[in-house]
Each structure stands twice: as C-alpha cells, then as structure tokens.
Tab-separated table of C-alpha atoms in Angstrom:
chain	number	residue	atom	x	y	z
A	1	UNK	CA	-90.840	-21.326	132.368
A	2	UNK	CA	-87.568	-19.871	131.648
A	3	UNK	CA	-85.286	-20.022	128.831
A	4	UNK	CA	-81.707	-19.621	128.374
A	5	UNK	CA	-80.074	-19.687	124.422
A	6	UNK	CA	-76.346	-19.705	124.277
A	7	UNK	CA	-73.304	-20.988	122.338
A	8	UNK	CA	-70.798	-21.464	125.012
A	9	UNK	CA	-68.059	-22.121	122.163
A	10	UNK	CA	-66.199	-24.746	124.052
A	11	UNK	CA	-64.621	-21.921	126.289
A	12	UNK	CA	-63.946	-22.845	130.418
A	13	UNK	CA	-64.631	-19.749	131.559
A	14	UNK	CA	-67.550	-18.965	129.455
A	15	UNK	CA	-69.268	-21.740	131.078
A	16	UNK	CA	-68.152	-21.168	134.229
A	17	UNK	CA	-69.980	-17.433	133.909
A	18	UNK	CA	-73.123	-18.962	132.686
A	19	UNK	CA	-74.086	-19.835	135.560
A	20	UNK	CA	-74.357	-15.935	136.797
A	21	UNK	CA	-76.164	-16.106	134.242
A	22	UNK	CA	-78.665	-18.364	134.745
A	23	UNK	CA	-78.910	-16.869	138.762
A	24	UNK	CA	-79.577	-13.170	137.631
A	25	UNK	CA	-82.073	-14.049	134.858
A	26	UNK	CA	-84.015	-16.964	137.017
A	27	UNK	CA	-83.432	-19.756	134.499
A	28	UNK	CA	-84.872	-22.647	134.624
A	29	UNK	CA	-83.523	-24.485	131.589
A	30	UNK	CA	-80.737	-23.871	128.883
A	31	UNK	CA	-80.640	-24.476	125.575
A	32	UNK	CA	-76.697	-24.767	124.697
A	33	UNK	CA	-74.298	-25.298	122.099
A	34	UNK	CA	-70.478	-26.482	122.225
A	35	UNK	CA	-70.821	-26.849	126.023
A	36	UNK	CA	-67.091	-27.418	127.258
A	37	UNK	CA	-67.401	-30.042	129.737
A	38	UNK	CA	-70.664	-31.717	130.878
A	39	UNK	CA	-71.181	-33.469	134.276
A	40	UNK	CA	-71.107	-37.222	133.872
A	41	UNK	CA	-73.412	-38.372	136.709
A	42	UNK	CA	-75.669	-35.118	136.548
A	43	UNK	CA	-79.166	-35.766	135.627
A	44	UNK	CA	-80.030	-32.361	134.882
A	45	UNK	CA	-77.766	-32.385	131.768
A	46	UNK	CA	-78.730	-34.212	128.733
A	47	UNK	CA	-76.860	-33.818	125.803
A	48	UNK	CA	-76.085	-35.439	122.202
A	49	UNK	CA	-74.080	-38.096	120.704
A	50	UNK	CA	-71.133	-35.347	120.071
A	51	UNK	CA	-71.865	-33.753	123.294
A	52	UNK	CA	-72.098	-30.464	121.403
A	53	UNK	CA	-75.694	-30.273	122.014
A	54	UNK	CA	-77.074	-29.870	125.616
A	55	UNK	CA	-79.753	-29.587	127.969
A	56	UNK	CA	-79.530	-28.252	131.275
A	57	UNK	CA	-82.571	-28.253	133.520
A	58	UNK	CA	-81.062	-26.710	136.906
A	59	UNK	CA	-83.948	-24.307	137.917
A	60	UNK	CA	-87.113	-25.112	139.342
A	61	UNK	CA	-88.365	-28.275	137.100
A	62	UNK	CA	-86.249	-31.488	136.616
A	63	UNK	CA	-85.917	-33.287	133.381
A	64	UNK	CA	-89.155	-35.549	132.631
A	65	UNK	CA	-87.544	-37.713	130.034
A	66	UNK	CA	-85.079	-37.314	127.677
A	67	UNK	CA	-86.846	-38.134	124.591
A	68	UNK	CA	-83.491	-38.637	121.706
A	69	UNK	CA	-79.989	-38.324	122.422
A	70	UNK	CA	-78.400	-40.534	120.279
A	71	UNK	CA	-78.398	-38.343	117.258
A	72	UNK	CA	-75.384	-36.024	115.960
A	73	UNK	CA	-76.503	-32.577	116.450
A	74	UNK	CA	-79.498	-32.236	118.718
A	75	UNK	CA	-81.014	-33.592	121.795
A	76	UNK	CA	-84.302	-33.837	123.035
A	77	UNK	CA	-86.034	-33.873	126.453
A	78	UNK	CA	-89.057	-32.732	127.980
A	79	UNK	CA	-88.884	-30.727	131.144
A	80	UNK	CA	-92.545	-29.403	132.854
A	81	UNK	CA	-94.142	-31.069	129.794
A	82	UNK	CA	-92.579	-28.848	127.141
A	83	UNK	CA	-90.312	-30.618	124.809
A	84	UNK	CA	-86.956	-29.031	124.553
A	85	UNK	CA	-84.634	-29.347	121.828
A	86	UNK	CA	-80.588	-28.087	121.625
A	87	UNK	CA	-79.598	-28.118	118.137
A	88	UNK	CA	-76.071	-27.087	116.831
A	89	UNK	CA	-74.755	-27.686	113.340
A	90	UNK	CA	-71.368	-27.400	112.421
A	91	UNK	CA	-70.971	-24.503	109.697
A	92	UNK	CA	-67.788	-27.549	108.250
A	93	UNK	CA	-71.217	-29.627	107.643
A	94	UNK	CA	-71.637	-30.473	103.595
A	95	UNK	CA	-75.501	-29.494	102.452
A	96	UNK	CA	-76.365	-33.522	102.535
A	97	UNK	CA	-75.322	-33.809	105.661
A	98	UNK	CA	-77.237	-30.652	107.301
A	99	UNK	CA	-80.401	-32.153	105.376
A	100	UNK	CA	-80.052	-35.261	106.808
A	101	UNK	CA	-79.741	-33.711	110.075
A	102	UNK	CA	-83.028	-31.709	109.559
A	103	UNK	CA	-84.906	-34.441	108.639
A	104	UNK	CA	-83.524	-36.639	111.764
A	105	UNK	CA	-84.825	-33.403	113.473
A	106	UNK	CA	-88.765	-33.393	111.717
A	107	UNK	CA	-89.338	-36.981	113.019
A	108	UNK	CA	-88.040	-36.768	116.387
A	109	UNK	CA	-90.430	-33.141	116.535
A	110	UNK	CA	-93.593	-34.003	114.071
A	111	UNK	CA	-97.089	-34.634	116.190
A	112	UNK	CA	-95.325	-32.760	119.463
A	113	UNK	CA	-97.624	-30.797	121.307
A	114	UNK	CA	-95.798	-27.899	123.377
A	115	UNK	CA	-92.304	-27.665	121.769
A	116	UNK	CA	-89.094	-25.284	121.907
A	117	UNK	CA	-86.273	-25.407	119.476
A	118	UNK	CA	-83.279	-23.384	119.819
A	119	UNK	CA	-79.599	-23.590	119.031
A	120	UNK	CA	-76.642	-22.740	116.197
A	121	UNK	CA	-77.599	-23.414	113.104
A	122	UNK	CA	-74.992	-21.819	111.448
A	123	UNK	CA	-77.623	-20.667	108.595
A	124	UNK	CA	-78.458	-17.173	107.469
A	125	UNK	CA	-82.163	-16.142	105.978
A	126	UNK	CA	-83.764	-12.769	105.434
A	127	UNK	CA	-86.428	-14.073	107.791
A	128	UNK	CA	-84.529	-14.142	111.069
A	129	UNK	CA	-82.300	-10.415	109.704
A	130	UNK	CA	-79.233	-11.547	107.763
A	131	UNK	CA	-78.584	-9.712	104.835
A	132	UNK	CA	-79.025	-12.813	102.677
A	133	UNK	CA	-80.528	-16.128	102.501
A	134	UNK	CA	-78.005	-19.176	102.186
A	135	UNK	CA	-78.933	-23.099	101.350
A	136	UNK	CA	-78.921	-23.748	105.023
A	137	UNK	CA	-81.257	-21.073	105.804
A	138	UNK	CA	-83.734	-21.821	103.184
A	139	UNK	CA	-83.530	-25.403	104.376
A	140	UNK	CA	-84.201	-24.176	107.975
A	141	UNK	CA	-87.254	-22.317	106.990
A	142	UNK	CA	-88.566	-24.680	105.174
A	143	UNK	CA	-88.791	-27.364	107.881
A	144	UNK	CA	-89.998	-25.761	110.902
A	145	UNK	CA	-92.454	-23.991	108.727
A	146	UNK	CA	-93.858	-28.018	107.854
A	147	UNK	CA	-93.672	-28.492	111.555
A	148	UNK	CA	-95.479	-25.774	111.927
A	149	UNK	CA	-93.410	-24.358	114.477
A	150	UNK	CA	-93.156	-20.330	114.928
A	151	UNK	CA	-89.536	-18.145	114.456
A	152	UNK	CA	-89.171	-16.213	117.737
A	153	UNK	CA	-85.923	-14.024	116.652
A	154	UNK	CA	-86.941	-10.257	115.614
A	155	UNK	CA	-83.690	-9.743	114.086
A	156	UNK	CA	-83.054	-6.589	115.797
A	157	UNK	CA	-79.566	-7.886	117.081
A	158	UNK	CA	-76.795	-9.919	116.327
A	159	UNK	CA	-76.156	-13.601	118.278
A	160	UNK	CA	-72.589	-13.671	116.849
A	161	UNK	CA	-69.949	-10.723	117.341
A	162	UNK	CA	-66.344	-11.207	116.944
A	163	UNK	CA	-63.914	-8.074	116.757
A	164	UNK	CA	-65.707	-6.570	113.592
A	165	UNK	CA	-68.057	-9.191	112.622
A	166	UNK	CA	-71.626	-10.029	113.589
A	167	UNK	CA	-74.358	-12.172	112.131
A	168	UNK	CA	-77.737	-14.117	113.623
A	169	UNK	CA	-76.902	-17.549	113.210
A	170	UNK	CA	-78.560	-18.682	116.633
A	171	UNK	CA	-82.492	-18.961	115.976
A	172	UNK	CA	-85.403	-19.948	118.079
A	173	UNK	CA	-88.830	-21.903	117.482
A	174	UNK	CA	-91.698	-22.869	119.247
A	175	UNK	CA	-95.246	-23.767	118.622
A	176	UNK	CA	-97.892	-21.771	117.831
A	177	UNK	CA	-99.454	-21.814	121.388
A	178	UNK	CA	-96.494	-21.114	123.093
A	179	UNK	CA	-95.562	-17.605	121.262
A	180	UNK	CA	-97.609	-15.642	122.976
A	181	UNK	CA	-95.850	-13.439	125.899
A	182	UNK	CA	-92.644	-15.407	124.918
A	183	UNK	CA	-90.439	-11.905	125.573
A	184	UNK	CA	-87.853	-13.348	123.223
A	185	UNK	CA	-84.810	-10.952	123.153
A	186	UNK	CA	-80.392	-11.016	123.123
A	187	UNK	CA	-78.930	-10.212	126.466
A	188	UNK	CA	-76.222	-7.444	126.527
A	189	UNK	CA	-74.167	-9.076	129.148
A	190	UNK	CA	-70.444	-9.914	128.100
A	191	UNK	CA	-70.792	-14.149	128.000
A	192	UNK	CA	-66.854	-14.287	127.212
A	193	UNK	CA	-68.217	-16.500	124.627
A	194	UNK	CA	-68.556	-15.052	120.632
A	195	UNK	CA	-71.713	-15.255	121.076
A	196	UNK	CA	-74.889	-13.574	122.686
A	197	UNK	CA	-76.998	-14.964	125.561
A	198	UNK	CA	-80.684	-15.599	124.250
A	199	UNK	CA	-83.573	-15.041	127.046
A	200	UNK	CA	-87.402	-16.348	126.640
A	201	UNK	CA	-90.682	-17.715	128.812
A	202	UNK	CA	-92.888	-20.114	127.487
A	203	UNK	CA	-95.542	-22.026	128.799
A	204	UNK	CA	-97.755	-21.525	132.259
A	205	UNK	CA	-96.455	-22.099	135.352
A	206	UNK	CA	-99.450	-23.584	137.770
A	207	UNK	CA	-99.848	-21.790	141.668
A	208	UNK	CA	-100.216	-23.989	144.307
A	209	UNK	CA	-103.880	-23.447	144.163
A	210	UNK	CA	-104.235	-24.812	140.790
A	211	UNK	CA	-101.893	-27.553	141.339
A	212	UNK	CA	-104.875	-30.144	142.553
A	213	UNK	CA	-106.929	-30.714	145.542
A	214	UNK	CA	-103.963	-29.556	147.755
A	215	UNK	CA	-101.005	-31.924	146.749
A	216	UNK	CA	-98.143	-29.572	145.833
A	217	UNK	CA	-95.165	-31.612	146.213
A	218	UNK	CA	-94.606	-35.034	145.660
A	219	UNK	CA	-92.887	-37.856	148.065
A	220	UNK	CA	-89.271	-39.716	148.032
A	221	UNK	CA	-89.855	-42.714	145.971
A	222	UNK	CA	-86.584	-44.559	146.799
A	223	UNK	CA	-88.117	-44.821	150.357
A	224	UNK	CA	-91.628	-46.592	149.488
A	225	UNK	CA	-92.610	-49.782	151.058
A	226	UNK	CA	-95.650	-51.470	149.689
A	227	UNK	CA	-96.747	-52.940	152.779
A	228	UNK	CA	-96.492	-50.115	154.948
A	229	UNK	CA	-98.693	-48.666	152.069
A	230	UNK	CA	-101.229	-51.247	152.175
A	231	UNK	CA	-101.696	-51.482	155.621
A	232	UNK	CA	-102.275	-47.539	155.565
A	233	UNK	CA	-104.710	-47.899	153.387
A	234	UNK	CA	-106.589	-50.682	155.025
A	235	UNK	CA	-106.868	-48.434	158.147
A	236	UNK	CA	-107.369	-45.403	156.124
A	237	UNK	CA	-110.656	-47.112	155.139
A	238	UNK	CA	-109.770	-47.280	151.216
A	239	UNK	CA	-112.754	-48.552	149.257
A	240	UNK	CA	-115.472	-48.265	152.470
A	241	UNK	CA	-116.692	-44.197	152.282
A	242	UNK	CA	-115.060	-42.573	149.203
A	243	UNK	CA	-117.906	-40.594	147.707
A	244	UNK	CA	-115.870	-37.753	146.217
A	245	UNK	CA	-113.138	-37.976	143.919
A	246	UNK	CA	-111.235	-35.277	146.920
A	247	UNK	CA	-111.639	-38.173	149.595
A	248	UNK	CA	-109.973	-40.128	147.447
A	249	UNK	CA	-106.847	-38.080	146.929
A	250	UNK	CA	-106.690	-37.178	151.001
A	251	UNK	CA	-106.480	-41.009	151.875
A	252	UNK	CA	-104.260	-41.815	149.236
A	253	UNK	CA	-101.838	-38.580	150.136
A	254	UNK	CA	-102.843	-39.592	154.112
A	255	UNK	CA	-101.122	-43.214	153.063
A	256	UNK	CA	-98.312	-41.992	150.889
A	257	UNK	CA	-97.423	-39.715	153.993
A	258	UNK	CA	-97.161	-42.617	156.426
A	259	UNK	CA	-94.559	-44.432	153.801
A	260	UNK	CA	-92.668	-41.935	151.896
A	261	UNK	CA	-90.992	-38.528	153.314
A	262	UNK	CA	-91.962	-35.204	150.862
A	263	UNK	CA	-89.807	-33.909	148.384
A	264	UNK	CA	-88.337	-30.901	149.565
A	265	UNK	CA	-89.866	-28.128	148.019
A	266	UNK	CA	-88.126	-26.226	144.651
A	267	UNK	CA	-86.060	-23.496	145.446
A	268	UNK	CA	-87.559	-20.389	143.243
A	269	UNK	CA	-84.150	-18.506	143.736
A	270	UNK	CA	-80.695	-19.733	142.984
A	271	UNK	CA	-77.600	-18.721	144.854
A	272	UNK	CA	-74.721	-17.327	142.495
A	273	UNK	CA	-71.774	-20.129	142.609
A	274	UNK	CA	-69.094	-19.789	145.432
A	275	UNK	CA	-66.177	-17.721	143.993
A	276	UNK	CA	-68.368	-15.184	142.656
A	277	UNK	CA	-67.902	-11.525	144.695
A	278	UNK	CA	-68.343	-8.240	144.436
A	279	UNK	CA	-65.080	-7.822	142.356
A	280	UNK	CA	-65.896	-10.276	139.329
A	281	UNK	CA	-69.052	-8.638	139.622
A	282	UNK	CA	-67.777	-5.018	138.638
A	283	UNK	CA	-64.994	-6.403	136.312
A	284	UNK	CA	-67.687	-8.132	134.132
A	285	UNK	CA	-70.014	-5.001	134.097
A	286	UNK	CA	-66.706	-2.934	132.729
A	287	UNK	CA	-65.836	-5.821	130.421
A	288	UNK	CA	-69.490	-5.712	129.104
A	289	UNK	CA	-68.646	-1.544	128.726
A	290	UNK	CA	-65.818	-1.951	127.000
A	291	UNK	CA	-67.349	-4.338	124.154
A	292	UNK	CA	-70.496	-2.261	123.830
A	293	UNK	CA	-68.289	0.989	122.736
A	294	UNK	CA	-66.024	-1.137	120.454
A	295	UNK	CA	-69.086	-1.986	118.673
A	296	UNK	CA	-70.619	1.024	118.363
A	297	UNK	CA	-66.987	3.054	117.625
A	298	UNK	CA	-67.324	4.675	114.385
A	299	UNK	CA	-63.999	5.029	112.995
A	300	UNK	CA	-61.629	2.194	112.077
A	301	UNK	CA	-58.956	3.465	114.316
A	302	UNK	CA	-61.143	4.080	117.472
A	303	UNK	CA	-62.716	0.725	117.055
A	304	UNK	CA	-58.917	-0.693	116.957
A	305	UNK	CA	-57.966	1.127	120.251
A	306	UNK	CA	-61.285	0.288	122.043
A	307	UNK	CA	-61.005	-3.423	121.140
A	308	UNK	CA	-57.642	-3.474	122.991
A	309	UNK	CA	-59.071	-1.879	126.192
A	310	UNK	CA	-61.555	-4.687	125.574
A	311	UNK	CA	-59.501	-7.555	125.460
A	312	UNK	CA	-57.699	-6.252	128.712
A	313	UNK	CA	-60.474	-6.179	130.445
A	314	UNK	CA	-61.824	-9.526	129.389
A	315	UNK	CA	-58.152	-10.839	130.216
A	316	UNK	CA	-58.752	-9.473	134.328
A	317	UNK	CA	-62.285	-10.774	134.159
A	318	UNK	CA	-60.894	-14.119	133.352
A	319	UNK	CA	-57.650	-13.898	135.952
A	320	UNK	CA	-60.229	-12.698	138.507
A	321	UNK	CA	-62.234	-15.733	138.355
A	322	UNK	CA	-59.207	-18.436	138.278
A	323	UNK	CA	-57.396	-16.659	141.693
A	324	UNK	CA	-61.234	-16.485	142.961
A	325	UNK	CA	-61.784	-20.386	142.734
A	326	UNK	CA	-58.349	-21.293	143.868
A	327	UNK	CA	-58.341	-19.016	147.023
A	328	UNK	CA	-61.743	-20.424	147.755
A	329	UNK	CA	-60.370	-23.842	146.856
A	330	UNK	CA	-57.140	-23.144	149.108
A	331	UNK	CA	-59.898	-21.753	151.976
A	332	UNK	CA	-61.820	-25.224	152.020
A	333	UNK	CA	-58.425	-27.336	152.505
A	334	UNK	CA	-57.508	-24.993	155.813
A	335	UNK	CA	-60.935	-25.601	156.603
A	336	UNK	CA	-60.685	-29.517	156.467
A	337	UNK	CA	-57.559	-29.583	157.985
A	338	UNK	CA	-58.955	-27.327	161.476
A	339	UNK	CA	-62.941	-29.620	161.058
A	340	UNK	CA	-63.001	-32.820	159.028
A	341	UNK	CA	-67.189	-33.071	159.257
A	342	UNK	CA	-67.014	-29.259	157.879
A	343	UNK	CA	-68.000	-28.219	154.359
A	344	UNK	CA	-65.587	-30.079	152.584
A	345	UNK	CA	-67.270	-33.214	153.716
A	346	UNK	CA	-70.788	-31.909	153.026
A	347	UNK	CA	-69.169	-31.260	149.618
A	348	UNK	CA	-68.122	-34.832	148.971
A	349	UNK	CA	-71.123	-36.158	150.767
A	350	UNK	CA	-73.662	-34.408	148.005
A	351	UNK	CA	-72.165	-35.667	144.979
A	352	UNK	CA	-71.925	-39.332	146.993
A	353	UNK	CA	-75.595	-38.654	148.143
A	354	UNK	CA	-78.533	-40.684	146.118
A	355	UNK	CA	-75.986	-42.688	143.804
A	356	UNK	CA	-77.402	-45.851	145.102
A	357	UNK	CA	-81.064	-46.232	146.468
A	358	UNK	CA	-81.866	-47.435	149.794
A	359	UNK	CA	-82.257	-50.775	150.605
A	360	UNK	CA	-86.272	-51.614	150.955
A	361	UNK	CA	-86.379	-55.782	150.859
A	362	UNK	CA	-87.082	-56.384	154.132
A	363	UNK	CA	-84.886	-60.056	153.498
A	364	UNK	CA	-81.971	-58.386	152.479
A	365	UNK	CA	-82.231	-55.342	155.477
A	366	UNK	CA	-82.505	-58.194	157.875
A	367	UNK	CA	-79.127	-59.671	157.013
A	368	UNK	CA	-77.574	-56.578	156.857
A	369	UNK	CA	-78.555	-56.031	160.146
A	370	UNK	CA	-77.833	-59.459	161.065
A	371	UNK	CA	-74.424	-59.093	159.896
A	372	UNK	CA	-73.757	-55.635	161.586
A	373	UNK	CA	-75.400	-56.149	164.862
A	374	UNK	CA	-74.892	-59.647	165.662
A	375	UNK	CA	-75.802	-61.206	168.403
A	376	UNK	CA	-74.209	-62.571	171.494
A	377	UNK	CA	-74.930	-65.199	174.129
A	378	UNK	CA	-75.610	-63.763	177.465
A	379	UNK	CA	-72.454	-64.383	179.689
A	380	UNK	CA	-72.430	-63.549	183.501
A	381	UNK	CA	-69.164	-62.148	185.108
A	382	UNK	CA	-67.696	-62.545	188.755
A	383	UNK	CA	-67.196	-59.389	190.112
A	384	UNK	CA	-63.933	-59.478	192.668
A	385	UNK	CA	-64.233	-58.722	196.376
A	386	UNK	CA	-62.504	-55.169	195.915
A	387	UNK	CA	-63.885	-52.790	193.535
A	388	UNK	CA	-60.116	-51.468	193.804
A	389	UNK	CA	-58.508	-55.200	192.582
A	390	UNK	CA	-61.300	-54.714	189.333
A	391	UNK	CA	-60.310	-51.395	188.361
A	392	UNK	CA	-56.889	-52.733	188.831
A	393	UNK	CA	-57.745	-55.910	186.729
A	394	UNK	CA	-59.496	-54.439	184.023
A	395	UNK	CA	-56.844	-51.452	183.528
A	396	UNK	CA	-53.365	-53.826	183.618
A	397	UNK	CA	-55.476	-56.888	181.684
A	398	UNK	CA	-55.266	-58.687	184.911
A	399	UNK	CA	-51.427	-58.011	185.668
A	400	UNK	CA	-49.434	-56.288	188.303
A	401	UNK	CA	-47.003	-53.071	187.145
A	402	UNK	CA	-44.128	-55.680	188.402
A	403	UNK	CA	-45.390	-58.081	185.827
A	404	UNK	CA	-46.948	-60.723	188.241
A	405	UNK	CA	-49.790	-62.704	186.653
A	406	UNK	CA	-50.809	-62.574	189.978
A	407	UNK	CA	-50.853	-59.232	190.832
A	408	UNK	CA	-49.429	-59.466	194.073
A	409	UNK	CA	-45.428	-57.911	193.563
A	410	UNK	CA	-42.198	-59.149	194.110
C-alpha cells in the first residue's frame, strides 16, 4: 500500500496540486495536515475534531472504519487493515497540552497490530536530524518508543523549507513488521505548500490468486434481498453435498450472484484531475527548478535573486491553474447549453448517485409502484364511421375550425 505525508498548510492551490500528486506517485492513502477544505459527504476523507488532521483513502482500498475522530489533533482509521493515523500539533500548543495530546494518542494506538503514524509534530530531536532536541521532541520519542512503534525518517532532508529556513518537523512511524521495504523518502516536487511531500509502502498487497478460492471482488450490498437469497440457496442445494470447505464458498458466491450485482473492480491507475495539461505540467517542473537552485545558491545575494525568479514562477504556476479550471468550467456550461444529458449532468448525477439506498421492502416497492403506475378500468371506445371524422375529432377535441360543436360548418 501506498503512502502519501504532507502538510498542505491550509493553501487552495496546494491542495488542488496534491492530487497530481497522488496520480504520478500511485497513492493510495494520505496522511495530511492543515487540509484547506475537506469534502462534506465524501467517505474517503476522515478527519479530526479541528479538521486539521485528515485521512484520505482515494486509491485502490476504501476506508474500513474510522476508528477516533473526535479528538483535537489526530484521526484514526483503518484502510486494508492497517491503522492509519494523521497527527498535527500546533507549534502555539503549551507543553501540557501537547502531552495531553500524546497520551490521547498512546490509548487510541496501544495493542494495534499493523499501524502507521505520520503527520506535523512541530517537534525537533537529534533522532529524526535536527540539530537539537526540544521538550516536544523528547516527548515524541519517548512515546512511540513505549508503543513500540519504529521512526521511518533518515534525516537526510528537510520536510519544512521557507525562503532560508528548513527543519524536519514532519515524522513518520510504523510498527516493527511493517518497516521492512517501507522506501521512506521526501519528494522533490514543488507542493506550493512550505512543506515537502513524504512517500512510503507498507504492508502486502494480496494477487488475485491469493485472495481466496476465486472470490476477488465483492457484491453491491444496497441491492440484497434475503429471499431471493434463500431461495438460491435452497436450489443451490445448501446443506445436502458440501464436503469441501471450496463447495461451500462456490454456492454461497453462486447465490450472492443471483441477488447482488459485483462491485466494479478497483481502478489500479488514477486519471490526473480535468484542468491539468501539458502547460501546468512544464510550469510546475520549472517552478520545482527554480526552488531547487535557491536552495542550493551559495551566496546571500544569489540566493536573494534566485528566490525572486522563484516566486515568479510559483505566481504563473498558480495563475495557470485558476484560468485552467475556469476555461474548463466555462467549456462545460457551452456544453450544457448545446446537450443537457452531456457531462455536466453525469457530473451532478455522481455526486447525487448512492446518497440514498435503494428501496428493498417489497411492501413499500409495491406502493410505490402502486402510486406511479396506477391502474385503470378497462373502457371500450366507439370508433366513428369515417376514419377521416376521427382524425378530425381527436385533432379539433371534437369541434369544427368554424367552431360548431357539431362539426358540420356554417
């Protein structure tokens, strides 16, 4: 599985990039800080009681269960049975306060098999690369070393850079049997955030052949119907000739079929978001140029003039992706206005999609369709002698043009 580390600093467009992000590194779920807006009615976000903390699961495994949200600070969830935890403190947090925190933290995380910790801390410790150990960072140590839970940051570059400054203030933990192959390491892409990008795998993702006697996706719930079910089974002869634990699963899958449509099938490969071209594309790789030489300038002076070609270049990465989303935005309105059942309704009929489950008590589906199909008593009607006279009938509701009831002129 993998994972995505980032402190978005409550910036638009930072977030907005993330999801490039997230496409070109194959992410499947993000462990973020200071998040600047967060989808209400999206279940693959989870996030805090501040909302500063947050979860996104949009790759290839959903959410499980989210686990504690109601806590300042971090969330928790578990997503392909790895428990997940966004964590960002405040550096305006008193000491008391960040303990409490981290002890909220140990009981939400103590006796957890597979877990992942990542996020702002705000704490610096000779054991992650800062030049000095701090309270907070002591603290820090201290607590995931009870949980016994393993520091994945080699210190070998900064999370934080801003114009001269850099620190590591963004660490990651896991457990011990998770470590292995991990590939932790701080992208170099430009985030237009103050902060670096974090990218690690943990865990083992199952094949299809390891997944269990065959079954590799799972079915629609929202459509099951327990008798359908049980009258599949009766036929499937449940209970009569099941002699292998595999004949069990194929009549159980055989009856599951015959109620519930499969899930469709993960996608392994995201598709970048719709305003992103070929354009943002090269203005990010020279805005991600431009900040690697200011860091590495040598002299006070060329750092000063190299941070200004910077900051212009960050300024027509940013322009580029505002007139990007309005001319797309402007593109879907023509579009409505020349097909109404085009995109822009597929558009509003996703996010309407699988608000409300389907109805399934066969009571209730009766009197809907009762109610939208009634019906009608059987009525005969007395054709006239012309064909002519009942074309004439039905088209003038049974008058002439000169407005005879009779039809038959002046």
């Amino acid at each position: 599985m993998e994972v995505m580390q980032l402190n978005l600093n409550h910036c638009e467009v930072a977030q907005q990039v993330l999801w490039q992000t997230l496409v070109k590194e194959n992410v499947d779920v993000a462990l973020l800080s200071e998040p600047y807006q967060v989808p209400v009615d999206d279940l693959s976000w989870v996030v805090d009681k501040t909302g500063k903390a947050a979860i996104l699961a949009g790759g290839r495994y959903p959410i499980q269960s989210v686990d504690c949200s109601e806590h300042e600070g971090f969330v928790v969830a578990t997503v392909n049975s790895v428990v997940c935890c966004s964590v960002y403190a405040p550096p305006s947090w008193p000491v008391v306060k960040f303990e409490e925190f981290l002890d909220k933290l140990s009981i939400e995380l103590v006796g957890r098999g597979s877990v992942v910790v990542g996020g702002d801390f705000n704490a610096w410790s000779v054991e992650w690369g800062s030049k000095t150990t701090n309270q907070r960072g002591s603290s820090v140590a201290e607590c995931f070393a009870t949980l016994d839970l393993q520091l994945l940051n080699d210190g070998g570059a900064s999370t934080f850079r801003r114009n001269d400054r850099s620190s590591i203030v963004d660490e990651t933990f896991c457990s011990q049997r998770l470590a292995p192959g991990a590939d932790w390491r701080v992208l170099e892409d430009d985030t237009l955030s103050d902060h670096q990008a974090i990218h690690f795998s943990v865990g083992h993702t199952r094949g299809p052949s390891e997944s269990g006697y065959g079954v590799t996706r799972g079915w629609r719930t929202q459509c099951f119907h327990s008798d359908t079910f049980l009258a599949d089974l009766s036929l499937g002869g449940f209970g009569i000739a099941l002699t292998s634990a595999a004949k069990l699963v194929d009549v159980l899958s055989d009856a599951c079929d015959a109620t519930m449509p499969r899930r469709r099938p993960p996608s392994s490969k995201r598709r970048p978001k719709y305003w992103w071209n070929q354009v943002i594309k090269e203005l990010r790789t020279a805005c991600t140029t431009a900040r690697r030489k200011q860091l590495r300038a040598r002299s006070e002076v060329r750092r000063e003039e190299l941070k200004l070609v910077y900051q212009a270049a960050r300024s027509a990465l940013k322009r580029e992706i505002k007139a990007s989303k309005r001319r797309c935005f402007l593109d879907l309105c023509r579009e409505a206005e020349r097909n109404v059942w085009g995109n822009a309704y597929r558009i509003v009929m996703d996010k309407l999609k699988g608000q409300h489950p389907p109805e399934s008590c066969p009571i209730r589906l009766r009197a809907i369709i009762e109610e939208l199909f009634p019906q009608h008593d059987l009525t005969t009607r007395v054709l006239s002698s012309s064909p002519a006279e009942e074309l004439s009938a039905g088209a003038w509701g049974g008058r002439s043009r000169s407005g005879d009831p009779c039809g038959r002129g002046l």
